[in-house]
PDB file of C-alpha atoms and ligand atoms in Angstrom:
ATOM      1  CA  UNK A   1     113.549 105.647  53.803  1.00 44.00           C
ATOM      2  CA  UNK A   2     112.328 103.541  51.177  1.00 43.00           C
ATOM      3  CA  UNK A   3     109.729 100.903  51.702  1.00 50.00           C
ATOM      4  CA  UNK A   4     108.918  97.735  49.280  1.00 62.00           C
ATOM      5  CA  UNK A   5     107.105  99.041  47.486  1.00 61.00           C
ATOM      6  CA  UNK A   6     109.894 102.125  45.639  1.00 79.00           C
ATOM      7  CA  UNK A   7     113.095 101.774  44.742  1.00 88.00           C
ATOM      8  CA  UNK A   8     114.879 104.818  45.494  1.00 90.00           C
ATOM      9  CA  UNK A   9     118.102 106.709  44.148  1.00 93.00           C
ATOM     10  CA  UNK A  10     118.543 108.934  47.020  1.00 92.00           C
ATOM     11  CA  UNK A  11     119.541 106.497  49.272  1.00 92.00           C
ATOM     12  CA  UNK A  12     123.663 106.097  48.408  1.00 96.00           C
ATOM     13  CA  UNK A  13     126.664 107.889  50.331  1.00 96.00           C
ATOM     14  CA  UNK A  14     130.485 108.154  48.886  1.00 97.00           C
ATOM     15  CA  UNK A  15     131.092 105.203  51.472  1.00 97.00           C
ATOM     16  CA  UNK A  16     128.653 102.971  50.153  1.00 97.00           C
ATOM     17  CA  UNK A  17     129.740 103.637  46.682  1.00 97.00           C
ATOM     18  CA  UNK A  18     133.622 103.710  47.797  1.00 97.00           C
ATOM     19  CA  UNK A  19     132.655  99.961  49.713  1.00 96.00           C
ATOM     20  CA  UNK A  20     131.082  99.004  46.040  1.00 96.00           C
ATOM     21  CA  UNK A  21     134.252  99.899  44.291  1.00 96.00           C
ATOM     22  CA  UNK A  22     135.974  97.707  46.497  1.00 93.00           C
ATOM     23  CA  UNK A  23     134.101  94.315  46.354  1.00 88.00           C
ATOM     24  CA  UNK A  24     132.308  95.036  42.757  1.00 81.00           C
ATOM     25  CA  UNK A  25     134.906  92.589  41.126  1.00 86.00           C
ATOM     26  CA  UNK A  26     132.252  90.027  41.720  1.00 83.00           C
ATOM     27  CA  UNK A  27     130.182  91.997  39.818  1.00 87.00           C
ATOM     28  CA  UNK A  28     132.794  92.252  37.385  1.00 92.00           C
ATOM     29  CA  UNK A  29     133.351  88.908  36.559  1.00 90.00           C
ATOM     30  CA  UNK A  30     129.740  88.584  36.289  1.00 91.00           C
ATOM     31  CA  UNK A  31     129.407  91.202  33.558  1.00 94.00           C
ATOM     32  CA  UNK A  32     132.151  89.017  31.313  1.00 94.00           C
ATOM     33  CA  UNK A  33     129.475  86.818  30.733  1.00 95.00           C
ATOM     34  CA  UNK A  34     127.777  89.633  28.936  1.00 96.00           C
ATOM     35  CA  UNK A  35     130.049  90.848  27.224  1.00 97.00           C
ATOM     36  CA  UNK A  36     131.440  87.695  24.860  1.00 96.00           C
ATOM     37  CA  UNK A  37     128.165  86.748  23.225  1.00 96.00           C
ATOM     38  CA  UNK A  38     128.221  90.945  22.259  1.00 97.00           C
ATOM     39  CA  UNK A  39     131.035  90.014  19.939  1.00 96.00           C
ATOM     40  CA  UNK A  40     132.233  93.298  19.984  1.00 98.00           C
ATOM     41  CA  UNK A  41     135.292  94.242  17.902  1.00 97.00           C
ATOM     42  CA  UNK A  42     137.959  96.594  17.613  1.00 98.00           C
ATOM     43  CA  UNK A  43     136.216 100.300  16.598  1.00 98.00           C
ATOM     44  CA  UNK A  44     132.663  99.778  18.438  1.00 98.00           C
ATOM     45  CA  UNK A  45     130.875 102.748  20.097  1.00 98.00           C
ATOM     46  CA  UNK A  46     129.296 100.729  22.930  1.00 98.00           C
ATOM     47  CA  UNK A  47     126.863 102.272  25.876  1.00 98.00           C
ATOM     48  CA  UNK A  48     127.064 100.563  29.398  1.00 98.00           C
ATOM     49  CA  UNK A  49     123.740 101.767  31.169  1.00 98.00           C
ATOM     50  CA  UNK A  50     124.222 101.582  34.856  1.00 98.00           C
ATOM     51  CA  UNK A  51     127.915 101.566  34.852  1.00 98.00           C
ATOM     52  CA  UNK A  52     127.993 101.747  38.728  1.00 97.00           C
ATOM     53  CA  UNK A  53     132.000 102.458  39.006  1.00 98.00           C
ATOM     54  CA  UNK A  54     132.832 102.000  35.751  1.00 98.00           C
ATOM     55  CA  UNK A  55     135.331  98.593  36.139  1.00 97.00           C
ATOM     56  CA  UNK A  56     133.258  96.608  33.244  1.00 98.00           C
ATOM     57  CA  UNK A  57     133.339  99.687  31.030  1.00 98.00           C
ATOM     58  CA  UNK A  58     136.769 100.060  31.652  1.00 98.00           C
ATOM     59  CA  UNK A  59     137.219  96.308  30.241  1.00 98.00           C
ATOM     60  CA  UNK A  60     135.195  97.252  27.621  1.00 98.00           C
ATOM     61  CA  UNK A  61     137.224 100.119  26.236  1.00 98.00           C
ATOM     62  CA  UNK A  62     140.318  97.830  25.992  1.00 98.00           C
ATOM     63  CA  UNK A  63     138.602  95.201  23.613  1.00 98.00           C
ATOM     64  CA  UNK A  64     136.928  98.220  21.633  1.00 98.00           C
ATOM     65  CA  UNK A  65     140.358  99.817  21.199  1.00 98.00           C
ATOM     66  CA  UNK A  66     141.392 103.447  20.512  1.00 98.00           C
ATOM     67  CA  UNK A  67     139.009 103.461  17.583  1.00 98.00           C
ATOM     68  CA  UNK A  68     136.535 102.364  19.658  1.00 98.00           C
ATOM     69  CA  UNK A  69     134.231 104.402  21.600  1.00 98.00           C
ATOM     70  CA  UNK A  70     132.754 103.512  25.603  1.00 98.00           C
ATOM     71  CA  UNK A  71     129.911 105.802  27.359  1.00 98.00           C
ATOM     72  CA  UNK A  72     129.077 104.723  30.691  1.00 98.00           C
ATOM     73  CA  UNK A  73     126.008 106.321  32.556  1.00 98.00           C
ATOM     74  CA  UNK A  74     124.870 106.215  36.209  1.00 98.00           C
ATOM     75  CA  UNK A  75     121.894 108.063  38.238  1.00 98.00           C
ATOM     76  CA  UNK A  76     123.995 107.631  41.323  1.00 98.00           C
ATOM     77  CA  UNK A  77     126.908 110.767  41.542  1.00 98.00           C
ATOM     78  CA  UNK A  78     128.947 108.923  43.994  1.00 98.00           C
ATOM     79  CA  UNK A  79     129.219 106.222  41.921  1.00 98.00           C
ATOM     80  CA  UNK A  80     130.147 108.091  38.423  1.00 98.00           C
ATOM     81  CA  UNK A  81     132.737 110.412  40.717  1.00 98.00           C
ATOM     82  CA  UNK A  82     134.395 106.862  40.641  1.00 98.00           C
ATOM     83  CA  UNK A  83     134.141 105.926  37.789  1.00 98.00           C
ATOM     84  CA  UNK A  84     135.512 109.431  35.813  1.00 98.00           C
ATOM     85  CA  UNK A  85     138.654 108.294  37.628  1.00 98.00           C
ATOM     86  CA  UNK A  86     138.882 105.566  34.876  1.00 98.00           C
ATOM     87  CA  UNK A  87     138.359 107.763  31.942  1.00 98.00           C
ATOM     88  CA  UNK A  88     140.687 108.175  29.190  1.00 98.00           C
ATOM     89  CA  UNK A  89     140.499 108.902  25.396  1.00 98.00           C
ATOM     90  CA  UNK A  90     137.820 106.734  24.402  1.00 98.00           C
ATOM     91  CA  UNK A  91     135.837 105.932  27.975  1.00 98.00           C
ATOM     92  CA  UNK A  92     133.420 108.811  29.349  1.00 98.00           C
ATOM     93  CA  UNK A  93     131.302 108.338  32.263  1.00 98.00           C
ATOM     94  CA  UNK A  94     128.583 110.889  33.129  1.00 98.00           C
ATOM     95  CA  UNK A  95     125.604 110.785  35.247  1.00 98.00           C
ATOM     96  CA  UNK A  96     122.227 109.961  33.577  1.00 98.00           C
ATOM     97  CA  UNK A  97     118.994 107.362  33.796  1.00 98.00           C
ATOM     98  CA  UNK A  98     117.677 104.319  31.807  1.00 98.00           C
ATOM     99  CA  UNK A  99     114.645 105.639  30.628  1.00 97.00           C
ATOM    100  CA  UNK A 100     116.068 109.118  29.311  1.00 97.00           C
ATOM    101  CA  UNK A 101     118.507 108.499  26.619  1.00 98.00           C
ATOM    102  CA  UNK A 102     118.033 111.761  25.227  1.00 97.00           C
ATOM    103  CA  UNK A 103     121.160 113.190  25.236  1.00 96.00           C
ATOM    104  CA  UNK A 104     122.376 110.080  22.773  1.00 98.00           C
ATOM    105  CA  UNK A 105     121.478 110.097  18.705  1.00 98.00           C
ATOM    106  CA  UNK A 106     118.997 107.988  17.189  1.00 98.00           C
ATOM    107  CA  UNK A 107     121.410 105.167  15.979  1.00 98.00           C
ATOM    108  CA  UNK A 108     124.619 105.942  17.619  1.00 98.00           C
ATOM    109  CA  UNK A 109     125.840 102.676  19.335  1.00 98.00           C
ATOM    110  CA  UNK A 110     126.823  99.242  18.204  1.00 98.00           C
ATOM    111  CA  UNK A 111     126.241  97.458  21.327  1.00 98.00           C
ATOM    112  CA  UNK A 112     124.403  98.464  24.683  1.00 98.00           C
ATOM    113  CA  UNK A 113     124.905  96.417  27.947  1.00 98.00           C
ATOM    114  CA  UNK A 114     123.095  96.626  31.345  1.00 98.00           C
ATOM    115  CA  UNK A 115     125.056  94.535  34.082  1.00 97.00           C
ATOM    116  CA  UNK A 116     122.950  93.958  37.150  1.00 95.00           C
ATOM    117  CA  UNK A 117     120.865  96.695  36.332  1.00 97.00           C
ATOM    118  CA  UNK A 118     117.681  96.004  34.887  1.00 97.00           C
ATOM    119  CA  UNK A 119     115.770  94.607  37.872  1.00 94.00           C
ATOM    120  CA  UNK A 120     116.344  97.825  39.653  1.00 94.00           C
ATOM    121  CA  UNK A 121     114.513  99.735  36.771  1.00 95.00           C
ATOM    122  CA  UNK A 122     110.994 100.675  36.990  1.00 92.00           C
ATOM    123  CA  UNK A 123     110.061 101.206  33.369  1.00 96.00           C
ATOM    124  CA  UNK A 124     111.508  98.553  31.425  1.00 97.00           C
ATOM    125  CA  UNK A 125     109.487  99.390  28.638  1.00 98.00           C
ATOM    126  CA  UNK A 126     110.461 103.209  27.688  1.00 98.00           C
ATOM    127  CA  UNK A 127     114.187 102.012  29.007  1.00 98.00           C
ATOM    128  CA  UNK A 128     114.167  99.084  26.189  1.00 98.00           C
ATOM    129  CA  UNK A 129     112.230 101.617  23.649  1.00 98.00           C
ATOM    130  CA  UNK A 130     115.483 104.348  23.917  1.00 98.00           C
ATOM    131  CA  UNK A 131     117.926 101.552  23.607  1.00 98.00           C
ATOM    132  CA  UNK A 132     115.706 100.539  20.743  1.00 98.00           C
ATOM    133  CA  UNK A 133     116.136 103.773  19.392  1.00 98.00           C
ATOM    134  CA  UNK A 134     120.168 104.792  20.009  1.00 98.00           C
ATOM    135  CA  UNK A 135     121.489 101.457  18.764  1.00 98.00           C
ATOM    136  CA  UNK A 136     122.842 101.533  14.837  1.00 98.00           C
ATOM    137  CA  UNK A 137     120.564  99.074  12.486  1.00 98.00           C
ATOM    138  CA  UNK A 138     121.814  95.446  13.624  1.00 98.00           C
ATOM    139  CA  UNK A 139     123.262  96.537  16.691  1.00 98.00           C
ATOM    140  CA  UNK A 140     123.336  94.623  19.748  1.00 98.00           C
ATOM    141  CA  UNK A 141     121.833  94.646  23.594  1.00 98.00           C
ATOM    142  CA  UNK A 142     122.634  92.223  26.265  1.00 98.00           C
ATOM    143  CA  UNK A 143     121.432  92.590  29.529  1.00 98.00           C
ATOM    144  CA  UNK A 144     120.822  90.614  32.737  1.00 97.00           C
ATOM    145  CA  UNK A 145     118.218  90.432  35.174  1.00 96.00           C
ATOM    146  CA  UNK A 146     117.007  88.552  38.540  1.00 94.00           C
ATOM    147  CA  UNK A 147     114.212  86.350  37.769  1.00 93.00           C
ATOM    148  CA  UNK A 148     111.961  85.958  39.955  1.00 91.00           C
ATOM    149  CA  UNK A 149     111.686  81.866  39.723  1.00 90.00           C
ATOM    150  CA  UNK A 150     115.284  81.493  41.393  1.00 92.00           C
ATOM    151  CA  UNK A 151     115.834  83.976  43.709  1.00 91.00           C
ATOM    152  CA  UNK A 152     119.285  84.795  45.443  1.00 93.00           C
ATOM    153  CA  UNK A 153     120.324  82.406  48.110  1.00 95.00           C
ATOM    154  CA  UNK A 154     121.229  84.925  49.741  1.00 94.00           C
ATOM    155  CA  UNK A 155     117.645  86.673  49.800  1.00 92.00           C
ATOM    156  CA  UNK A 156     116.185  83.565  50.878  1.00 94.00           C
ATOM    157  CA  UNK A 157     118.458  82.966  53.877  1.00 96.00           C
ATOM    158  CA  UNK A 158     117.772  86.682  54.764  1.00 95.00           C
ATOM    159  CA  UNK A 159     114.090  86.654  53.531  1.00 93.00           C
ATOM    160  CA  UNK A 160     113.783  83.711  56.533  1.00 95.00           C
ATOM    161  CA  UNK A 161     116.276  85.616  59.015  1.00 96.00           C
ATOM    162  CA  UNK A 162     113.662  88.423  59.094  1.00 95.00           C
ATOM    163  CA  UNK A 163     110.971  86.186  59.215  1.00 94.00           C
ATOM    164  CA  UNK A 164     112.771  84.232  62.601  1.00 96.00           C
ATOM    165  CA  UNK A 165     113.281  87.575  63.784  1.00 95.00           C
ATOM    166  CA  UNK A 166     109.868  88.214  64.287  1.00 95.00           C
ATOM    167  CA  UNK A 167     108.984  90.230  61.220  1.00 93.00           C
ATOM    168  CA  UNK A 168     107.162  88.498  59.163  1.00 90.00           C
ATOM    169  CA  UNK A 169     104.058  91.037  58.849  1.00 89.00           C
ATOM    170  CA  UNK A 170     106.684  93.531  57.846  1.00 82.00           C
ATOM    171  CA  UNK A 171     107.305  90.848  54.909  1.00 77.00           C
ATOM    172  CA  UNK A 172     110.352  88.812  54.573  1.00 73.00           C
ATOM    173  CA  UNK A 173     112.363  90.527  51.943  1.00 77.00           C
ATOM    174  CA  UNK A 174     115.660  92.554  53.040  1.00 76.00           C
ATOM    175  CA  UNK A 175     115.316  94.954  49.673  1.00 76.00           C
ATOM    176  CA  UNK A 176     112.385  95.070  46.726  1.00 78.00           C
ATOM    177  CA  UNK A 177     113.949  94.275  43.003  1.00 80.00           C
ATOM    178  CA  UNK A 178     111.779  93.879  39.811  1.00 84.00           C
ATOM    179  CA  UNK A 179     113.012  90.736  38.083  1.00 84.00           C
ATOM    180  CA  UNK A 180     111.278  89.967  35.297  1.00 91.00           C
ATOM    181  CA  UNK A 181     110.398  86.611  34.256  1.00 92.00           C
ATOM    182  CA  UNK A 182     111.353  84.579  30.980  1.00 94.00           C
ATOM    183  CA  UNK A 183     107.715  85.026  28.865  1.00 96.00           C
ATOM    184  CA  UNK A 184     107.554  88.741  29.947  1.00 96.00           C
ATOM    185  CA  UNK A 185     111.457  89.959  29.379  1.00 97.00           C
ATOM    186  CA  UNK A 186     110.513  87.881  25.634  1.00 98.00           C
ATOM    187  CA  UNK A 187     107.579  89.908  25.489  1.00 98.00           C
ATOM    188  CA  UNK A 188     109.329  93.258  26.226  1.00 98.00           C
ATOM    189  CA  UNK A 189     112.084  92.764  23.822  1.00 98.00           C
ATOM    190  CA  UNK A 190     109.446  91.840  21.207  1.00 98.00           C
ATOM    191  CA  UNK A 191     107.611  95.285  21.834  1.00 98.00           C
ATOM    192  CA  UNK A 192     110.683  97.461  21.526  1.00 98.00           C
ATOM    193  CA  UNK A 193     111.110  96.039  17.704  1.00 98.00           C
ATOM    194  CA  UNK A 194     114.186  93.857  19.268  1.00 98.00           C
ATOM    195  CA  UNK A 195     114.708  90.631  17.436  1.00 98.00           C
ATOM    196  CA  UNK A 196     116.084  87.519  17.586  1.00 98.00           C
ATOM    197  CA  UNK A 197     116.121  87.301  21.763  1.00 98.00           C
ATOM    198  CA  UNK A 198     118.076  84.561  23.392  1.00 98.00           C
ATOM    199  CA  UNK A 199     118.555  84.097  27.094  1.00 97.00           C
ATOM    200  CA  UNK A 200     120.038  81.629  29.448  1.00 96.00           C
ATOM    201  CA  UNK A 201     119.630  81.338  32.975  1.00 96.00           C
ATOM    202  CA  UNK A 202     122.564  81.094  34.784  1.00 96.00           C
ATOM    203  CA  UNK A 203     124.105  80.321  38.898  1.00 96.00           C
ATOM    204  CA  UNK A 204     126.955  82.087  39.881  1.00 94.00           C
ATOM    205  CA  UNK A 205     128.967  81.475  42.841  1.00 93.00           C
ATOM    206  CA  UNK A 206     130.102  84.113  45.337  1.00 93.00           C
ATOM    207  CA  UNK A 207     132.824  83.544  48.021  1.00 95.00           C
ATOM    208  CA  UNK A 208     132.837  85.864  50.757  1.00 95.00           C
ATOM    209  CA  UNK A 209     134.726  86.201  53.991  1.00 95.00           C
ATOM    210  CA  UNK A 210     131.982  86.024  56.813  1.00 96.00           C
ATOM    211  CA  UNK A 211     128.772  87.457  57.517  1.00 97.00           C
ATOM    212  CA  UNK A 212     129.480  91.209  57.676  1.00 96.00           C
ATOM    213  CA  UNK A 213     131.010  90.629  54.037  1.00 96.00           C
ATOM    214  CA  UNK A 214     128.183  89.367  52.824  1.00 96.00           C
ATOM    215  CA  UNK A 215     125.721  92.441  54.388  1.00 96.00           C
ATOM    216  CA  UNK A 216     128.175  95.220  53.136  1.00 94.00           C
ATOM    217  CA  UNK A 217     128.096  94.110  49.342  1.00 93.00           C
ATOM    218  CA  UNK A 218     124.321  93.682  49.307  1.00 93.00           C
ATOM    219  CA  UNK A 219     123.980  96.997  50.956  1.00 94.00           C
ATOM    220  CA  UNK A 220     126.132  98.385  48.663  1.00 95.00           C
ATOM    221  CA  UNK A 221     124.946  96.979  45.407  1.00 94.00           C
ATOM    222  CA  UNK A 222     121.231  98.145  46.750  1.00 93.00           C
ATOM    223  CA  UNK A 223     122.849 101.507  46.856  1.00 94.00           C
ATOM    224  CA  UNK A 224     121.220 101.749  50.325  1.00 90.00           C
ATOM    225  CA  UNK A 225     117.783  99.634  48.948  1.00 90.00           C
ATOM    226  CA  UNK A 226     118.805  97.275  51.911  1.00 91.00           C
ATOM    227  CA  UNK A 227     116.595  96.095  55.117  1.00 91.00           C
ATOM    228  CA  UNK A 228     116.146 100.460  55.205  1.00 88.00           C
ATOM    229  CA  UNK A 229     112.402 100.186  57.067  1.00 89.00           C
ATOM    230  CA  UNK A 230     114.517  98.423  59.763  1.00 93.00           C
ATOM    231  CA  UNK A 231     115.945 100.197  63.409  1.00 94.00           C
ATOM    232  CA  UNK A 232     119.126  99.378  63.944  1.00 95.00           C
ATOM    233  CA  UNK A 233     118.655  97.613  67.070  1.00 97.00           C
ATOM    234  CA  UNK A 234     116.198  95.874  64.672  1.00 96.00           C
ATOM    235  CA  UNK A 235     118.590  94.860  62.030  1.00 95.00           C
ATOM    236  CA  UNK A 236     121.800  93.715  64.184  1.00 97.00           C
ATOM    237  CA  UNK A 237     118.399  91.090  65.764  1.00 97.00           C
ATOM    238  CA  UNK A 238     118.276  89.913  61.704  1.00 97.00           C
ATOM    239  CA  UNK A 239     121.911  89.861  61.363  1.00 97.00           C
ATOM    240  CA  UNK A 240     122.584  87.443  64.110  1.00 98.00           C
ATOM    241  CA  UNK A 241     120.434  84.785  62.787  1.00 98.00           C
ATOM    242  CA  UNK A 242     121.876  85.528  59.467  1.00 97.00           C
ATOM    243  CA  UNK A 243     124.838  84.552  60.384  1.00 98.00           C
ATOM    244  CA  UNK A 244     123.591  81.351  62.142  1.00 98.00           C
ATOM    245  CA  UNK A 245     121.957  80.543  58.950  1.00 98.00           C
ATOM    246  CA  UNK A 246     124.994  81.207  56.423  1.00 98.00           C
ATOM    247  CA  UNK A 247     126.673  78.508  58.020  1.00 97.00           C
ATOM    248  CA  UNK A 248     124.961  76.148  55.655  1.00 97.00           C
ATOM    249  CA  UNK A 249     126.715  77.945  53.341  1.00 97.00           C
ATOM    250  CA  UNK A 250     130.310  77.690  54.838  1.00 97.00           C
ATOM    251  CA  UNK A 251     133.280  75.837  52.761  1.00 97.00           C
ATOM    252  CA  UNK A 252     136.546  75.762  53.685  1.00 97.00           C
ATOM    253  CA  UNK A 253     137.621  79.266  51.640  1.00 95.00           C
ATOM    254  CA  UNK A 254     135.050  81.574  53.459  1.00 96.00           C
ATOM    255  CA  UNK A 255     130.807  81.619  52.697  1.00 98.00           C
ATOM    256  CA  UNK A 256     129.814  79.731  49.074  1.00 97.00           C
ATOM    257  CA  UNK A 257     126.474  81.601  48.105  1.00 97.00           C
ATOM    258  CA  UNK A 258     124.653  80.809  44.601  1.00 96.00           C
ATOM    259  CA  UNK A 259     122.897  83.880  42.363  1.00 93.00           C
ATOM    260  CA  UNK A 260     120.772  83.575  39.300  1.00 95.00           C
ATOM    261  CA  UNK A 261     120.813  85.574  36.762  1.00 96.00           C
ATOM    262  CA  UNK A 262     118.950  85.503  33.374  1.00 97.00           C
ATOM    263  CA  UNK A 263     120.875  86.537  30.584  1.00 97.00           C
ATOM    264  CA  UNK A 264     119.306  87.941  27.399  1.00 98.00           C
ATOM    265  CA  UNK A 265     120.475  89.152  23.860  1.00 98.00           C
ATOM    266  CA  UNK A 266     118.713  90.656  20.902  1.00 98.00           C
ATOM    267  CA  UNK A 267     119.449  92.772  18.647  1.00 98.00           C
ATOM    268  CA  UNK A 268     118.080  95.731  16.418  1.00 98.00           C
ATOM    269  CA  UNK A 269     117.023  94.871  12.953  1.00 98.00           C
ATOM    270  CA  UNK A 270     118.860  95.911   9.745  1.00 96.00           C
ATOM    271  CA  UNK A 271     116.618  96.720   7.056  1.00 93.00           C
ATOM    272  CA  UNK A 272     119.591  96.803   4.654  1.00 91.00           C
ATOM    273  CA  UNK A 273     120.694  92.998   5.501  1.00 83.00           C
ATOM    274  CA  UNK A 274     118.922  90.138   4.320  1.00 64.00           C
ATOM    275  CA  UNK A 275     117.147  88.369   7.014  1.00 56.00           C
ATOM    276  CA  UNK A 276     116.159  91.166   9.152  1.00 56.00           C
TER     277      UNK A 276
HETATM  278  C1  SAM B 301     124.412  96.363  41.133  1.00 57.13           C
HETATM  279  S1  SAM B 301     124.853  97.892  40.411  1.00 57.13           S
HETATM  280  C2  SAM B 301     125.666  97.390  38.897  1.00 57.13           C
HETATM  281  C3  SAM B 301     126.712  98.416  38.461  1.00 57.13           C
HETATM  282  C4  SAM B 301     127.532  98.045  37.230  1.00 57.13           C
HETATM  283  N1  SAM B 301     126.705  97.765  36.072  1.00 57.13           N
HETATM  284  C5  SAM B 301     128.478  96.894  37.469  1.00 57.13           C
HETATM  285  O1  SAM B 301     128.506  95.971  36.664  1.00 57.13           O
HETATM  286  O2  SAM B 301     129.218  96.923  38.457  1.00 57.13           O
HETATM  287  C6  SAM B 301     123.302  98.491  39.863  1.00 57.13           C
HETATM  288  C7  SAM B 301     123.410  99.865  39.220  1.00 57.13           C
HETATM  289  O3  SAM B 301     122.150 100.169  38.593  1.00 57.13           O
HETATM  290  C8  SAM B 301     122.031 101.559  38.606  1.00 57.13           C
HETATM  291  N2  SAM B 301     120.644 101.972  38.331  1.00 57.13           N
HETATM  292  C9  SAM B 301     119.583 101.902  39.148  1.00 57.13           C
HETATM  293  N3  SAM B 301     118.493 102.443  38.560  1.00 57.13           N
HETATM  294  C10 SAM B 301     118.897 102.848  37.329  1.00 57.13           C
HETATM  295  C11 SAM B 301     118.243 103.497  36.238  1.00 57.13           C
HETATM  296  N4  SAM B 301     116.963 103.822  36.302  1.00 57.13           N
HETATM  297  N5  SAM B 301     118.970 103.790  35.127  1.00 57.13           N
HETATM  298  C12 SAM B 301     120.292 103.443  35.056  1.00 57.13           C
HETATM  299  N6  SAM B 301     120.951 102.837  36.072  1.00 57.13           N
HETATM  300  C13 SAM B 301     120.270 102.538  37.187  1.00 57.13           C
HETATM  301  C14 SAM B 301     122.474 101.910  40.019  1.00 57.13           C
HETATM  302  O4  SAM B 301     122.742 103.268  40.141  1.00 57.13           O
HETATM  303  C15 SAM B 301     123.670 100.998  40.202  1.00 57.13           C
HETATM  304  O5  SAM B 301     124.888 101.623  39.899  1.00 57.13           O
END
């Protein structure tokens, strides 16, 4: 069991990967955003880091083309055993971390993307060093991350269900992430010899069904990160004034819930290009 203070990796099961699959189009639709300002064209080798089950890479490969190259990498087994159901000629999906690019050459990639990833990584720094150091001269990174000025609605309503619950000194956060603020995500890009960084901070809407819809996709995109230092008996208490509260939230088509997410481009310079 993890507690706040770790994130851990050995938390997942097939089912909560299988239940990611399923409602991960969210996700999806999500990543787009990251993916136009890329500009990536017909012939690019790109890396997805944290490819989960592999639908964005999947996306990816199409605009890329046969020419084109995708690599998608995952700690989590279950998830890339999905995802190598999508492979094909030029989209491989194979189980590896962040931080340990190793197993990539120096200069190999014309774009790298992390989708929802980045605020579950510990060491942003070495991570943004080895994309640093496998992207081609002028290639391209765009990630997005949580920041911690605009949380989640959806950790605030459940930050205040556990709190209602009666668990306050246990603190009132259903899972830890590691968002990263504007000034220090500038900061880090700066340090990994990443230049000209842009980001925007954007809300995102998410329609869900009911309450239990809304616990199974956080659960499953905290690959088991999620209210895990609770009893059961304990979390059905939280659940049933989550629900209460999400009714704020309710529109006619199911549960309207806002998410923020910061995202940010650079790119690696080009010594042999003017301006860089
Ligand atoms: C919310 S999911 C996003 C998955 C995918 N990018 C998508 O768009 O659907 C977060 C992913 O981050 C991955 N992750 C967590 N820690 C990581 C690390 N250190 N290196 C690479 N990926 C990591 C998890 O395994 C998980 O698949």
């Amino acid at each position: 069991m993890s507690d706040l203070g770790v994130i851990s990796l050995e938390q997942d099961t097939p089912e909560l990967a299988r239940s990611y699959e399923q409602a991960g189009i969210l996700q999806f639709h999500h990543g787009k955003f990251l993916i136009g300002p890329l500009a990536l064209k017909a012939g690019d080798r790109v890396l997805d880091v944290g490819a989960g089950t592999g639908r964005l890479a999947e996306f990816v490969a199409g605009l890329v083309g046969p020419e084109g190259h995708v690599v998608g990498i995952d700690p989590l087994e279950n998830r890339i055993a999905i995802a190598q159901l999508r492979q094909s000629d030029n989209l491989r999906f194979s189980v590896g971390r962040a931080e340990d690019l190793s197993h990539f050459e120096t200069g190999e990639f014309d774009a790298v993307y992390l989708n929802s990833v980045f605020h579950w990584i510990e060491d942003k720094r070495r991570t943004l060093q080895e994309v640093h150091r496998v992207l081609k001269p002028g290639g391209r990174l765009g990630l997005n991350i949580q920041d911690p000025s605009k949380p989640h609605q959806t950790r605030i309503l459940l930050g205040e269900a556990i709190v209602q619950a009666g668990f306050a000194d246990r603190g009132g956060e259903a899972h830890r992430v590691l968002g990263t603020d504007e000034d220090e995500l500038r900061i880090l890009f700066a340090d990994a010899g990443l230049i000209e960084y842009r980001s925007n901070l954007r809300s995102l809407s998410d329609l869900y069904e009911d309450t239990d819809a809304v616990l199974k996709w956080s659960e499953a995109s905290a690959f088991g990160n999620f209210l895990d230092r609770f009893s059961q008996s304990e979390r059905d208490r939280i659940r049933v004034i989550f629900a209460d509260l999400l009714e704020a939230k309710r529109v006619p088509e199911g549960l309207r819930l806002e998410r923020y997410l910061r995202f940010a481009f650079a790119r690696k310079p080009d010594p042999s290009s003017t301006g860089s």
